Amino acid sequence: MIGKILRKPQALIGIAMMLTVFAVMIFAPAFAPNDPGKVDIMQKFAEPCKQYPLGTDDMGRCITSRLICGARVSMSIALPTIGAIAVISVLLAAVCSYIGGIVDKLFVIVSNIFMALPPFLVAMTLVGLFESKALSIVISIVVAMWVWNAQVVRTYVLREKSKPYIITCRMSGCSELRIILRHIIPNIFPHLLVLYSTGLSGVIIMISSYAFLGLGLETGTAEWGAMLVNANKLIFSHPELIVYPGLCILFAAAGFNLFGEALRDICDPREG
Amino acid sequence: MIKRILSRLGVLAVVLFGVTVLTFFYTSLSPVDAAQALAVRRYTRPTEDQVTQVRQELGLDRPLAEQYTGWISKAVRGDFGNSYNTGKPIIDELSASMIPTLKLAAMALLFTALLSIPLGVLSAARKGGLAGKCIYLFGIVCMSVPNYWIGFMLMIVFAVNIPLFAIMGAESLKDFILPSLAVAIFTSASNIRVFRSSLLDGYNSDFVMYARSRGISERKIAVMVSRYALPPLVTLLGQSFGFTIAGSAMIEFVFSIPGVGSMLVTALSSRDTVTVNACVLVIAVIFVAVNFLAEVINVILNPKEQTKERAYDR
């Protein structure tokens, strides 16, 4: 499996991009040349120079530093979100498969109801649920997305469960719990990685949309979506202020998408 | 076939009922106190009594179940009450703002289909070739950016640098071209992949080999395969219509379209919970209805019950 990943150029590029994003997230303050929040009206719209590699915005804030710190803001919300979604969806799918019967049927009905609301709608309604703004974003996205992911994981589990080797396991006396934990979950793990890797890029985009709409984060936070909405009125004079944050979102999200899609090709060679 | 559609209708009724409960539940989960917010707007610095009075006036002091039944019995008749903000009936504002958003979503749906179907076919036919690789790259890039940023880019190119389109406004259909194209580019990025893999799946299946060995013409086989491959795409297209409406706030902001997305965001930030409820319910009902329509189309396309395995795939 790892050998196959290493032989796939898309996967390698994806991994390199992911690692870059993680590195920027962890070492953001060290990479940033200036304080991202420092307003200096005298320096507004400064040309790119040594001190401000990409220039400054309409409030004289260093664009480079804001972009770099934006990675930290986005990723520090996106990672716990996707983590929580992963735990909930795998757990639910496993429980459905373990108990089966009426519980599984009930889950299908309930999830159909939850899936009748588009995720972004739910997330928007729920934002502002808690005192902590970051926590509300995490919880609202988790509430909006869990059911879509749980549904997919349940499908994977059921498909895996219908394979002949599971019958062999059962004949050799494996308990149902052991089949799920030791056979099904490890076997669908690459599929899960695809799901959550591409899911993470979706969450990154969703977070930027929140900031763009001014829901959720504190005003003035160095976040890509917030930078975009701020640059909206400058589309004629300084369109580059709109281009940069979008490219950052693209870089961060594309890394996870590239890796996820490459992994999907490896898991399902038939479709490649 | 009729029987299958009817059984889906039964499910639909349950889902719709659940949606109304969920909508109400989600907004009441929020710690936002609508009465407090309205009292502040009315009296600037309201006393405890004034807040209580407003709360009674809005009926927010009654138990939740009672509030729900009161709300839903009116909502089914199209009466969503009056906005806390403006005091005017919500239904008027909602129906006015629904029109631009529906136009946007419909046009986006059209563009999405026009992009996903040919590009999906092309990438299936030329897999491994240059065209296939280009489409792959296009897909990855376009699914990795927010659709409103694509909107900004289109705007910078086609409205600022080459002034082909107006930068704002929602008057003529022409004003909707750029925003719906932005939505369509984002949506079709993932659709292309799904359509491509179901096409390849179709071409690799047994019935194609059987048809070829019987000497059925390639054109007829192509029709058979596309009938086999379309259902997942139809499902996705149906879903994307609802997603466009639900996520329309951003693209409406970029292109200054007075649609339901911006109405929802205004209502959310001014704690106008009745308006939020109404918007969410209407969007959800549209979403459910369009998804149902997509299912009906799929039943018509493939009248035979699908096998278990393929049903799981969806």
PDB file of N, CA, C and O in Angstrom, chain A residues 113-119 121 124-125 128-129 155 159 205 208-209 212 228-229 232 235-236 242-243 246 249-250 253-254 257 261 265 270-272, chain B residues 15 18-19 26-27 30-31 127 136 140-141 143-146 148-149 152 155-156 167 193 196 200-201 239 243 246 250 253 264 268 284 287-288 312-313:
ATOM      1  N   ILE A 113     -33.747  11.876   7.346  1.00  0.00           N
ATOM      2  CA  ILE A 113     -34.316  13.154   7.793  1.00  0.00           C
ATOM      3  C   ILE A 113     -33.212  14.199   7.945  1.00  0.00           C
ATOM      4  O   ILE A 113     -33.336  15.326   7.473  1.00  0.00           O
ATOM      5  N   PHE A 114     -32.109  13.808   8.573  1.00  0.00           N
ATOM      6  CA  PHE A 114     -31.030  14.770   8.775  1.00  0.00           C
ATOM      7  C   PHE A 114     -30.434  15.215   7.440  1.00  0.00           C
ATOM      8  O   PHE A 114     -29.993  16.344   7.297  1.00  0.00           O
ATOM      9  N   MET A 115     -30.441  14.286   6.456  1.00  0.00           N
ATOM     10  CA  MET A 115     -29.843  14.634   5.174  1.00  0.00           C
ATOM     11  C   MET A 115     -30.781  15.446   4.307  1.00  0.00           C
ATOM     12  O   MET A 115     -30.427  15.834   3.201  1.00  0.00           O
ATOM     13  N   ALA A 116     -31.983  15.724   4.823  1.00  0.00           N
ATOM     14  CA  ALA A 116     -32.895  16.571   4.056  1.00  0.00           C
ATOM     15  C   ALA A 116     -32.541  18.035   4.220  1.00  0.00           C
ATOM     16  O   ALA A 116     -33.120  18.895   3.568  1.00  0.00           O
ATOM     17  N   LEU A 117     -31.619  18.332   5.111  1.00  0.00           N
ATOM     18  CA  LEU A 117     -31.164  19.712   5.265  1.00  0.00           C
ATOM     19  C   LEU A 117     -29.756  19.821   4.708  1.00  0.00           C
ATOM     20  O   LEU A 117     -28.872  19.081   5.125  1.00  0.00           O
ATOM     21  N   PRO A 118     -29.532  20.717   3.766  1.00  0.00           N
ATOM     22  CA  PRO A 118     -28.177  20.872   3.231  1.00  0.00           C
ATOM     23  C   PRO A 118     -27.213  21.276   4.350  1.00  0.00           C
ATOM     24  O   PRO A 118     -27.579  22.091   5.196  1.00  0.00           O
ATOM     25  N   PRO A 119     -26.016  20.670   4.385  1.00  0.00           N
ATOM     26  CA  PRO A 119     -25.095  20.883   5.503  1.00  0.00           C
ATOM     27  C   PRO A 119     -24.788  22.351   5.783  1.00  0.00           C
ATOM     28  O   PRO A 119     -24.753  22.765   6.941  1.00  0.00           O
ATOM     29  N   LEU A 121     -26.532  24.933   5.378  1.00  0.00           N
ATOM     30  CA  LEU A 121     -27.688  25.571   5.998  1.00  0.00           C
ATOM     31  C   LEU A 121     -27.697  25.303   7.500  1.00  0.00           C
ATOM     32  O   LEU A 121     -27.866  26.222   8.316  1.00  0.00           O
ATOM     33  N   MET A 124     -24.872  27.133   9.261  1.00  0.00           N
ATOM     34  CA  MET A 124     -25.119  28.565   9.429  1.00  0.00           C
ATOM     35  C   MET A 124     -26.089  28.828  10.575  1.00  0.00           C
ATOM     36  O   MET A 124     -25.917  29.761  11.347  1.00  0.00           O
ATOM     37  N   THR A 125     -27.150  27.984  10.654  1.00  0.00           N
ATOM     38  CA  THR A 125     -28.147  28.187  11.695  1.00  0.00           C
ATOM     39  C   THR A 125     -27.552  28.011  13.081  1.00  0.00           C
ATOM     40  O   THR A 125     -27.972  28.654  14.026  1.00  0.00           O
ATOM     41  N   GLY A 128     -22.651  30.335  16.532  1.00  0.00           N
ATOM     42  CA  GLY A 128     -22.988  31.199  17.653  1.00  0.00           C
ATOM     43  C   GLY A 128     -23.642  30.423  18.770  1.00  0.00           C
ATOM     44  O   GLY A 128     -24.314  30.984  19.620  1.00  0.00           O
ATOM     45  N   LEU A 129     -23.443  29.108  18.748  1.00  0.00           N
ATOM     46  CA  LEU A 129     -24.062  28.243  19.756  1.00  0.00           C
ATOM     47  C   LEU A 129     -23.373  28.382  21.107  1.00  0.00           C
ATOM     48  O   LEU A 129     -23.984  28.286  22.154  1.00  0.00           O
ATOM     49  N   THR A 155     -22.080   2.471   4.439  1.00  0.00           N
ATOM     50  CA  THR A 155     -22.037   1.782   3.150  1.00  0.00           C
ATOM     51  C   THR A 155     -20.764   0.960   3.005  1.00  0.00           C
ATOM     52  O   THR A 155     -20.810  -0.193   2.587  1.00  0.00           O
ATOM     53  N   ARG A 159     -20.638  -3.078   2.663  1.00  0.00           N
ATOM     54  CA  ARG A 159     -20.051  -3.688   1.477  1.00  0.00           C
ATOM     55  C   ARG A 159     -18.948  -4.677   1.878  1.00  0.00           C
ATOM     56  O   ARG A 159     -18.840  -5.765   1.335  1.00  0.00           O
ATOM     57  N   ILE A 205     -12.808  24.911   3.184  1.00  0.00           N
ATOM     58  CA  ILE A 205     -13.592  25.842   2.370  1.00  0.00           C
ATOM     59  C   ILE A 205     -14.783  26.377   3.162  1.00  0.00           C
ATOM     60  O   ILE A 205     -15.102  27.557   3.125  1.00  0.00           O
ATOM     61  N   SER A 208     -13.767  29.060   5.562  1.00  0.00           N
ATOM     62  CA  SER A 208     -13.524  30.337   4.906  1.00  0.00           C
ATOM     63  C   SER A 208     -14.851  31.009   4.551  1.00  0.00           C
ATOM     64  O   SER A 208     -14.961  32.226   4.606  1.00  0.00           O
ATOM     65  N   SER A 209     -15.872  30.194   4.221  1.00  0.00           N
ATOM     66  CA  SER A 209     -17.170  30.776   3.906  1.00  0.00           C
ATOM     67  C   SER A 209     -17.784  31.452   5.122  1.00  0.00           C
ATOM     68  O   SER A 209     -18.399  32.507   5.017  1.00  0.00           O
ATOM     69  N   PHE A 212     -16.127  34.618   5.617  1.00  0.00           N
ATOM     70  CA  PHE A 212     -16.522  35.503   4.524  1.00  0.00           C
ATOM     71  C   PHE A 212     -17.856  36.172   4.824  1.00  0.00           C
ATOM     72  O   PHE A 212     -18.063  37.345   4.552  1.00  0.00           O
ATOM     73  N   LEU A 228     -10.791  37.916   2.268  1.00  0.00           N
ATOM     74  CA  LEU A 228     -11.494  38.050   0.990  1.00  0.00           C
ATOM     75  C   LEU A 228     -12.623  39.065   1.075  1.00  0.00           C
ATOM     76  O   LEU A 228     -12.770  39.919   0.207  1.00  0.00           O
ATOM     77  N   VAL A 229     -13.408  38.977   2.144  1.00  0.00           N
ATOM     78  CA  VAL A 229     -14.549  39.885   2.239  1.00  0.00           C
ATOM     79  C   VAL A 229     -14.052  41.312   2.432  1.00  0.00           C
ATOM     80  O   VAL A 229     -14.630  42.272   1.944  1.00  0.00           O
ATOM     81  N   ASN A 232     -13.115  42.757  -0.879  1.00  0.00           N
ATOM     82  CA  ASN A 232     -14.208  42.831  -1.842  1.00  0.00           C
ATOM     83  C   ASN A 232     -14.371  44.213  -2.461  1.00  0.00           C
ATOM     84  O   ASN A 232     -14.537  44.357  -3.663  1.00  0.00           O
ATOM     85  N   ILE A 235     -11.898  45.573  -5.451  1.00  0.00           N
ATOM     86  CA  ILE A 235     -11.734  44.732  -6.642  1.00  0.00           C
ATOM     87  C   ILE A 235     -11.173  45.509  -7.839  1.00  0.00           C
ATOM     88  O   ILE A 235     -10.419  44.968  -8.634  1.00  0.00           O
ATOM     89  N   PHE A 236     -11.495  46.809  -7.931  1.00  0.00           N
ATOM     90  CA  PHE A 236     -10.970  47.587  -9.053  1.00  0.00           C
ATOM     91  C   PHE A 236      -9.538  48.043  -8.809  1.00  0.00           C
ATOM     92  O   PHE A 236      -8.695  48.001  -9.700  1.00  0.00           O
ATOM     93  N   ILE A 242      -7.602  40.046  -3.473  1.00  0.00           N
ATOM     94  CA  ILE A 242      -8.594  38.971  -3.574  1.00  0.00           C
ATOM     95  C   ILE A 242      -7.922  37.681  -4.036  1.00  0.00           C
ATOM     96  O   ILE A 242      -8.274  36.592  -3.606  1.00  0.00           O
ATOM     97  N   VAL A 243      -6.915  37.820  -4.891  1.00  0.00           N
ATOM     98  CA  VAL A 243      -6.277  36.635  -5.458  1.00  0.00           C
ATOM     99  C   VAL A 243      -5.509  35.853  -4.384  1.00  0.00           C
ATOM    100  O   VAL A 243      -5.668  34.644  -4.260  1.00  0.00           O
ATOM    101  N   GLY A 246      -7.366  33.469  -1.847  1.00  0.00           N
ATOM    102  CA  GLY A 246      -7.944  32.348  -2.581  1.00  0.00           C
ATOM    103  C   GLY A 246      -6.892  31.322  -2.946  1.00  0.00           C
ATOM    104  O   GLY A 246      -7.115  30.116  -2.848  1.00  0.00           O
ATOM    105  N   ILE A 249      -6.212  29.213   0.071  1.00  0.00           N
ATOM    106  CA  ILE A 249      -7.245  28.189   0.265  1.00  0.00           C
ATOM    107  C   ILE A 249      -7.013  27.068  -0.735  1.00  0.00           C
ATOM    108  O   ILE A 249      -7.047  25.888  -0.399  1.00  0.00           O
ATOM    109  N   LEU A 250      -6.743  27.456  -1.994  1.00  0.00           N
ATOM    110  CA  LEU A 250      -6.501  26.470  -3.048  1.00  0.00           C
ATOM    111  C   LEU A 250      -5.352  25.547  -2.666  1.00  0.00           C
ATOM    112  O   LEU A 250      -5.464  24.326  -2.760  1.00  0.00           O
ATOM    113  N   ALA A 253      -6.393  23.284   0.395  1.00  0.00           N
ATOM    114  CA  ALA A 253      -7.434  22.295   0.092  1.00  0.00           C
ATOM    115  C   ALA A 253      -6.968  21.317  -0.981  1.00  0.00           C
ATOM    116  O   ALA A 253      -7.268  20.125  -0.912  1.00  0.00           O
ATOM    117  N   ALA A 254      -6.209  21.822  -1.972  1.00  0.00           N
ATOM    118  CA  ALA A 254      -5.797  20.959  -3.071  1.00  0.00           C
ATOM    119  C   ALA A 254      -4.863  19.847  -2.592  1.00  0.00           C
ATOM    120  O   ALA A 254      -4.911  18.734  -3.111  1.00  0.00           O
ATOM    121  N   ASN A 257      -7.043  17.191  -1.294  1.00  0.00           N
ATOM    122  CA  ASN A 257      -7.811  16.597  -2.396  1.00  0.00           C
ATOM    123  C   ASN A 257      -6.940  15.709  -3.276  1.00  0.00           C
ATOM    124  O   ASN A 257      -7.347  14.607  -3.641  1.00  0.00           O
ATOM    125  N   GLU A 261      -7.682  11.861  -3.692  1.00  0.00           N
ATOM    126  CA  GLU A 261      -8.076  11.309  -4.987  1.00  0.00           C
ATOM    127  C   GLU A 261      -7.068  10.261  -5.465  1.00  0.00           C
ATOM    128  O   GLU A 261      -7.448   9.247  -6.052  1.00  0.00           O
ATOM    129  N   ASP A 265      -7.798   6.273  -6.291  1.00  0.00           N
ATOM    130  CA  ASP A 265      -7.391   5.503  -7.467  1.00  0.00           C
ATOM    131  C   ASP A 265      -6.690   4.215  -7.063  1.00  0.00           C
ATOM    132  O   ASP A 265      -6.858   3.176  -7.691  1.00  0.00           O
ATOM    133  N   ARG A 270     -10.079  -0.193 -10.488  1.00  0.00           N
ATOM    134  CA  ARG A 270     -11.058  -0.382 -11.535  1.00  0.00           C
ATOM    135  C   ARG A 270     -11.539   0.969 -12.083  1.00  0.00           C
ATOM    136  O   ARG A 270     -11.829   1.116 -13.254  1.00  0.00           O
ATOM    137  N   GLU A 271     -11.634   1.971 -11.160  1.00  0.00           N
ATOM    138  CA  GLU A 271     -12.184   3.249 -11.585  1.00  0.00           C
ATOM    139  C   GLU A 271     -11.125   4.163 -12.176  1.00  0.00           C
ATOM    140  O   GLU A 271     -11.437   5.150 -12.803  1.00  0.00           O
ATOM    141  N   GLY A 272      -9.866   3.845 -11.945  1.00  0.00           N
ATOM    142  CA  GLY A 272      -8.808   4.773 -12.312  1.00  0.00           C
ATOM    143  C   GLY A 272      -8.603   4.948 -13.803  1.00  0.00           C
ATOM    144  O   GLY A 272      -9.232   4.364 -14.623  1.00  0.00           O
TER     145      GLY A 272
ATOM    146  N   VAL B  15     -39.987  12.225   5.918  1.00  0.00           N
ATOM    147  CA  VAL B  15     -38.822  13.111   5.889  1.00  0.00           C
ATOM    148  C   VAL B  15     -39.256  14.567   6.047  1.00  0.00           C
ATOM    149  O   VAL B  15     -38.674  15.325   6.822  1.00  0.00           O
ATOM    150  N   GLY B  18     -40.102  15.288   9.570  1.00  0.00           N
ATOM    151  CA  GLY B  18     -38.860  15.376  10.342  1.00  0.00           C
ATOM    152  C   GLY B  18     -38.143  16.686  10.111  1.00  0.00           C
ATOM    153  O   GLY B  18     -37.595  17.278  11.037  1.00  0.00           O
ATOM    154  N   VAL B  19     -38.178  17.167   8.864  1.00  0.00           N
ATOM    155  CA  VAL B  19     -37.498  18.417   8.531  1.00  0.00           C
ATOM    156  C   VAL B  19     -38.079  19.588   9.319  1.00  0.00           C
ATOM    157  O   VAL B  19     -37.352  20.405   9.863  1.00  0.00           O
ATOM    158  N   TYR B  26     -33.283  23.132  15.618  1.00  0.00           N
ATOM    159  CA  TYR B  26     -31.977  23.778  15.431  1.00  0.00           C
ATOM    160  C   TYR B  26     -32.004  25.229  15.864  1.00  0.00           C
ATOM    161  O   TYR B  26     -31.117  25.699  16.554  1.00  0.00           O
ATOM    162  N   THR B  27     -33.040  25.962  15.460  1.00  0.00           N
ATOM    163  CA  THR B  27     -33.043  27.376  15.829  1.00  0.00           C
ATOM    164  C   THR B  27     -33.305  27.564  17.315  1.00  0.00           C
ATOM    165  O   THR B  27     -32.817  28.514  17.908  1.00  0.00           O
ATOM    166  N   SER B  30     -30.167  27.345  19.630  1.00  0.00           N
ATOM    167  CA  SER B  30     -29.269  28.481  19.709  1.00  0.00           C
ATOM    168  C   SER B  30     -29.569  29.313  20.958  1.00  0.00           C
ATOM    169  O   SER B  30     -30.722  29.526  21.328  1.00  0.00           O
ATOM    170  N   PRO B  31     -28.530  29.767  21.641  1.00  0.00           N
ATOM    171  CA  PRO B  31     -28.714  30.506  22.898  1.00  0.00           C
ATOM    172  C   PRO B  31     -29.218  31.923  22.650  1.00  0.00           C
ATOM    173  O   PRO B  31     -29.522  32.645  23.578  1.00  0.00           O
ATOM    174  N   LYS B 127      -9.073   8.395 -21.091  1.00  0.00           N
ATOM    175  CA  LYS B 127      -8.425   8.257 -19.785  1.00  0.00           C
ATOM    176  C   LYS B 127      -6.938   7.938 -19.984  1.00  0.00           C
ATOM    177  O   LYS B 127      -6.555   7.172 -20.868  1.00  0.00           O
ATOM    178  N   TYR B 136      -8.605  16.090 -15.108  1.00  0.00           N
ATOM    179  CA  TYR B 136      -8.296  15.705 -13.732  1.00  0.00           C
ATOM    180  C   TYR B 136      -7.782  16.915 -12.948  1.00  0.00           C
ATOM    181  O   TYR B 136      -8.244  17.212 -11.843  1.00  0.00           O
ATOM    182  N   ILE B 140      -9.413  18.880  -9.685  1.00  0.00           N
ATOM    183  CA  ILE B 140      -8.768  19.065  -8.385  1.00  0.00           C
ATOM    184  C   ILE B 140      -8.730  20.551  -8.010  1.00  0.00           C
ATOM    185  O   ILE B 140      -9.061  20.936  -6.888  1.00  0.00           O
ATOM    186  N   VAL B 141      -8.349  21.386  -8.972  1.00  0.00           N
ATOM    187  CA  VAL B 141      -8.240  22.820  -8.671  1.00  0.00           C
ATOM    188  C   VAL B 141      -9.606  23.388  -8.310  1.00  0.00           C
ATOM    189  O   VAL B 141      -9.761  24.079  -7.311  1.00  0.00           O
ATOM    190  N   MET B 143     -12.350  21.964  -7.229  1.00  0.00           N
ATOM    191  CA  MET B 143     -13.030  21.541  -6.005  1.00  0.00           C
ATOM    192  C   MET B 143     -12.266  22.006  -4.765  1.00  0.00           C
ATOM    193  O   MET B 143     -12.711  21.812  -3.655  1.00  0.00           O
ATOM    194  N   SER B 144     -11.121  22.647  -4.959  1.00  0.00           N
ATOM    195  CA  SER B 144     -10.323  23.087  -3.816  1.00  0.00           C
ATOM    196  C   SER B 144     -10.461  24.576  -3.527  1.00  0.00           C
ATOM    197  O   SER B 144      -9.745  25.092  -2.687  1.00  0.00           O
ATOM    198  N   VAL B 145     -11.315  25.260  -4.239  1.00  0.00           N
ATOM    199  CA  VAL B 145     -11.512  26.681  -3.926  1.00  0.00           C
ATOM    200  C   VAL B 145     -12.984  26.931  -3.655  1.00  0.00           C
ATOM    201  O   VAL B 145     -13.835  26.226  -4.174  1.00  0.00           O
ATOM    202  N   PRO B 146     -13.279  27.925  -2.817  1.00  0.00           N
ATOM    203  CA  PRO B 146     -14.682  28.244  -2.592  1.00  0.00           C
ATOM    204  C   PRO B 146     -15.309  28.800  -3.869  1.00  0.00           C
ATOM    205  O   PRO B 146     -14.622  29.491  -4.634  1.00  0.00           O
ATOM    206  N   TYR B 148     -17.347  31.154  -4.304  1.00  0.00           N
ATOM    207  CA  TYR B 148     -17.406  32.607  -4.404  1.00  0.00           C
ATOM    208  C   TYR B 148     -16.064  33.189  -4.836  1.00  0.00           C
ATOM    209  O   TYR B 148     -16.013  34.255  -5.450  1.00  0.00           O
ATOM    210  N   TRP B 149     -14.974  32.471  -4.574  1.00  0.00           N
ATOM    211  CA  TRP B 149     -13.672  32.955  -5.063  1.00  0.00           C
ATOM    212  C   TRP B 149     -13.578  32.784  -6.581  1.00  0.00           C
ATOM    213  O   TRP B 149     -13.065  33.655  -7.282  1.00  0.00           O
ATOM    214  N   PHE B 152     -15.245  35.693  -7.841  1.00  0.00           N
ATOM    215  CA  PHE B 152     -14.366  36.871  -7.834  1.00  0.00           C
ATOM    216  C   PHE B 152     -13.440  36.853  -9.045  1.00  0.00           C
ATOM    217  O   PHE B 152     -13.241  37.873  -9.711  1.00  0.00           O
ATOM    218  N   MET B 155     -15.192  37.612 -12.111  1.00  0.00           N
ATOM    219  CA  MET B 155     -15.538  39.028 -12.104  1.00  0.00           C
ATOM    220  C   MET B 155     -14.320  39.877 -12.493  1.00  0.00           C
ATOM    221  O   MET B 155     -14.430  40.807 -13.289  1.00  0.00           O
ATOM    222  N   ILE B 156     -13.157  39.543 -11.922  1.00  0.00           N
ATOM    223  CA  ILE B 156     -11.955  40.317 -12.233  1.00  0.00           C
ATOM    224  C   ILE B 156     -11.653  40.222 -13.723  1.00  0.00           C
ATOM    225  O   ILE B 156     -11.329  41.211 -14.366  1.00  0.00           O
ATOM    226  N   ILE B 167     -20.891  44.568 -13.032  1.00  0.00           N
ATOM    227  CA  ILE B 167     -20.266  44.060 -11.820  1.00  0.00           C
ATOM    228  C   ILE B 167     -21.312  43.712 -10.765  1.00  0.00           C
ATOM    229  O   ILE B 167     -21.078  42.905  -9.877  1.00  0.00           O
ATOM    230  N   ARG B 193     -15.981  13.550 -12.039  1.00  0.00           N
ATOM    231  CA  ARG B 193     -15.324  12.349 -11.573  1.00  0.00           C
ATOM    232  C   ARG B 193     -16.306  11.203 -11.374  1.00  0.00           C
ATOM    233  O   ARG B 193     -16.053  10.066 -11.769  1.00  0.00           O
ATOM    234  N   ARG B 196     -17.597  10.039 -14.771  1.00  0.00           N
ATOM    235  CA  ARG B 196     -16.551   9.301 -15.465  1.00  0.00           C
ATOM    236  C   ARG B 196     -16.444   7.884 -14.922  1.00  0.00           C
ATOM    237  O   ARG B 196     -16.422   6.925 -15.682  1.00  0.00           O
ATOM    238  N   LEU B 200     -17.158   4.397 -16.939  1.00  0.00           N
ATOM    239  CA  LEU B 200     -16.161   3.331 -17.082  1.00  0.00           C
ATOM    240  C   LEU B 200     -16.700   2.031 -16.523  1.00  0.00           C
ATOM    241  O   LEU B 200     -16.521   0.955 -17.107  1.00  0.00           O
ATOM    242  N   ASP B 201     -17.397   2.163 -15.394  1.00  0.00           N
ATOM    243  CA  ASP B 201     -18.022   1.016 -14.754  1.00  0.00           C
ATOM    244  C   ASP B 201     -18.996   0.350 -15.723  1.00  0.00           C
ATOM    245  O   ASP B 201     -19.020  -0.877 -15.864  1.00  0.00           O
ATOM    246  N   GLN B 239     -29.033  17.158  -5.909  1.00  0.00           N
ATOM    247  CA  GLN B 239     -28.492  17.654  -4.635  1.00  0.00           C
ATOM    248  C   GLN B 239     -27.852  19.016  -4.802  1.00  0.00           C
ATOM    249  O   GLN B 239     -28.005  19.896  -3.967  1.00  0.00           O
ATOM    250  N   PHE B 243     -27.977  22.508  -2.675  1.00  0.00           N
ATOM    251  CA  PHE B 243     -26.750  23.056  -2.082  1.00  0.00           C
ATOM    252  C   PHE B 243     -26.521  24.483  -2.562  1.00  0.00           C
ATOM    253  O   PHE B 243     -26.070  25.336  -1.804  1.00  0.00           O
ATOM    254  N   ALA B 246     -28.816  26.702  -0.606  1.00  0.00           N
ATOM    255  CA  ALA B 246     -28.406  26.802   0.795  1.00  0.00           C
ATOM    256  C   ALA B 246     -27.133  27.617   0.942  1.00  0.00           C
ATOM    257  O   ALA B 246     -26.974  28.366   1.898  1.00  0.00           O
ATOM    258  N   MET B 250     -22.907  33.466  -0.115  1.00  0.00           N
ATOM    259  CA  MET B 250     -21.592  33.992  -0.484  1.00  0.00           C
ATOM    260  C   MET B 250     -21.600  34.544  -1.895  1.00  0.00           C
ATOM    261  O   MET B 250     -21.150  35.656  -2.138  1.00  0.00           O
ATOM    262  N   PHE B 253     -23.495  37.631  -2.195  1.00  0.00           N
ATOM    263  CA  PHE B 253     -22.747  38.777  -1.665  1.00  0.00           C
ATOM    264  C   PHE B 253     -21.775  39.313  -2.716  1.00  0.00           C
ATOM    265  O   PHE B 253     -21.704  40.517  -2.951  1.00  0.00           O
ATOM    266  N   LEU B 264     -31.162  35.303   4.658  1.00  0.00           N
ATOM    267  CA  LEU B 264     -30.904  34.414   5.787  1.00  0.00           C
ATOM    268  C   LEU B 264     -29.768  34.950   6.649  1.00  0.00           C
ATOM    269  O   LEU B 264     -29.858  34.958   7.885  1.00  0.00           O
ATOM    270  N   LEU B 268     -29.948  35.980  10.470  1.00  0.00           N
ATOM    271  CA  LEU B 268     -29.107  35.310  11.467  1.00  0.00           C
ATOM    272  C   LEU B 268     -28.360  36.328  12.304  1.00  0.00           C
ATOM    273  O   LEU B 268     -28.301  36.217  13.528  1.00  0.00           O
ATOM    274  N   ALA B 284     -35.118  23.839   2.845  1.00  0.00           N
ATOM    275  CA  ALA B 284     -35.092  22.393   3.071  1.00  0.00           C
ATOM    276  C   ALA B 284     -36.176  21.703   2.253  1.00  0.00           C
ATOM    277  O   ALA B 284     -35.938  20.636   1.675  1.00  0.00           O
ATOM    278  N   PHE B 287     -35.056  21.507  -1.251  1.00  0.00           N
ATOM    279  CA  PHE B 287     -34.000  20.498  -1.338  1.00  0.00           C
ATOM    280  C   PHE B 287     -34.607  19.097  -1.414  1.00  0.00           C
ATOM    281  O   PHE B 287     -34.263  18.295  -2.292  1.00  0.00           O
ATOM    282  N   VAL B 288     -35.533  18.821  -0.499  1.00  0.00           N
ATOM    283  CA  VAL B 288     -36.167  17.504  -0.462  1.00  0.00           C
ATOM    284  C   VAL B 288     -36.946  17.256  -1.748  1.00  0.00           C
ATOM    285  O   VAL B 288     -36.870  16.176  -2.350  1.00  0.00           O
ATOM    286  N   TYR B 312     -26.042   0.181  -2.635  1.00  0.00           N
ATOM    287  CA  TYR B 312     -25.157   0.648  -1.566  1.00  0.00           C
ATOM    288  C   TYR B 312     -24.222   1.734  -2.057  1.00  0.00           C
ATOM    289  O   TYR B 312     -23.871   2.637  -1.337  1.00  0.00           O
ATOM    290  N   ASP B 313     -23.799   1.572  -3.321  1.00  0.00           N
ATOM    291  CA  ASP B 313     -22.800   2.494  -3.844  1.00  0.00           C
ATOM    292  C   ASP B 313     -23.253   3.931  -3.834  1.00  0.00           C
ATOM    293  O   ASP B 313     -22.436   4.827  -3.851  1.00  0.00           O
TER     294      ASP B 313
END
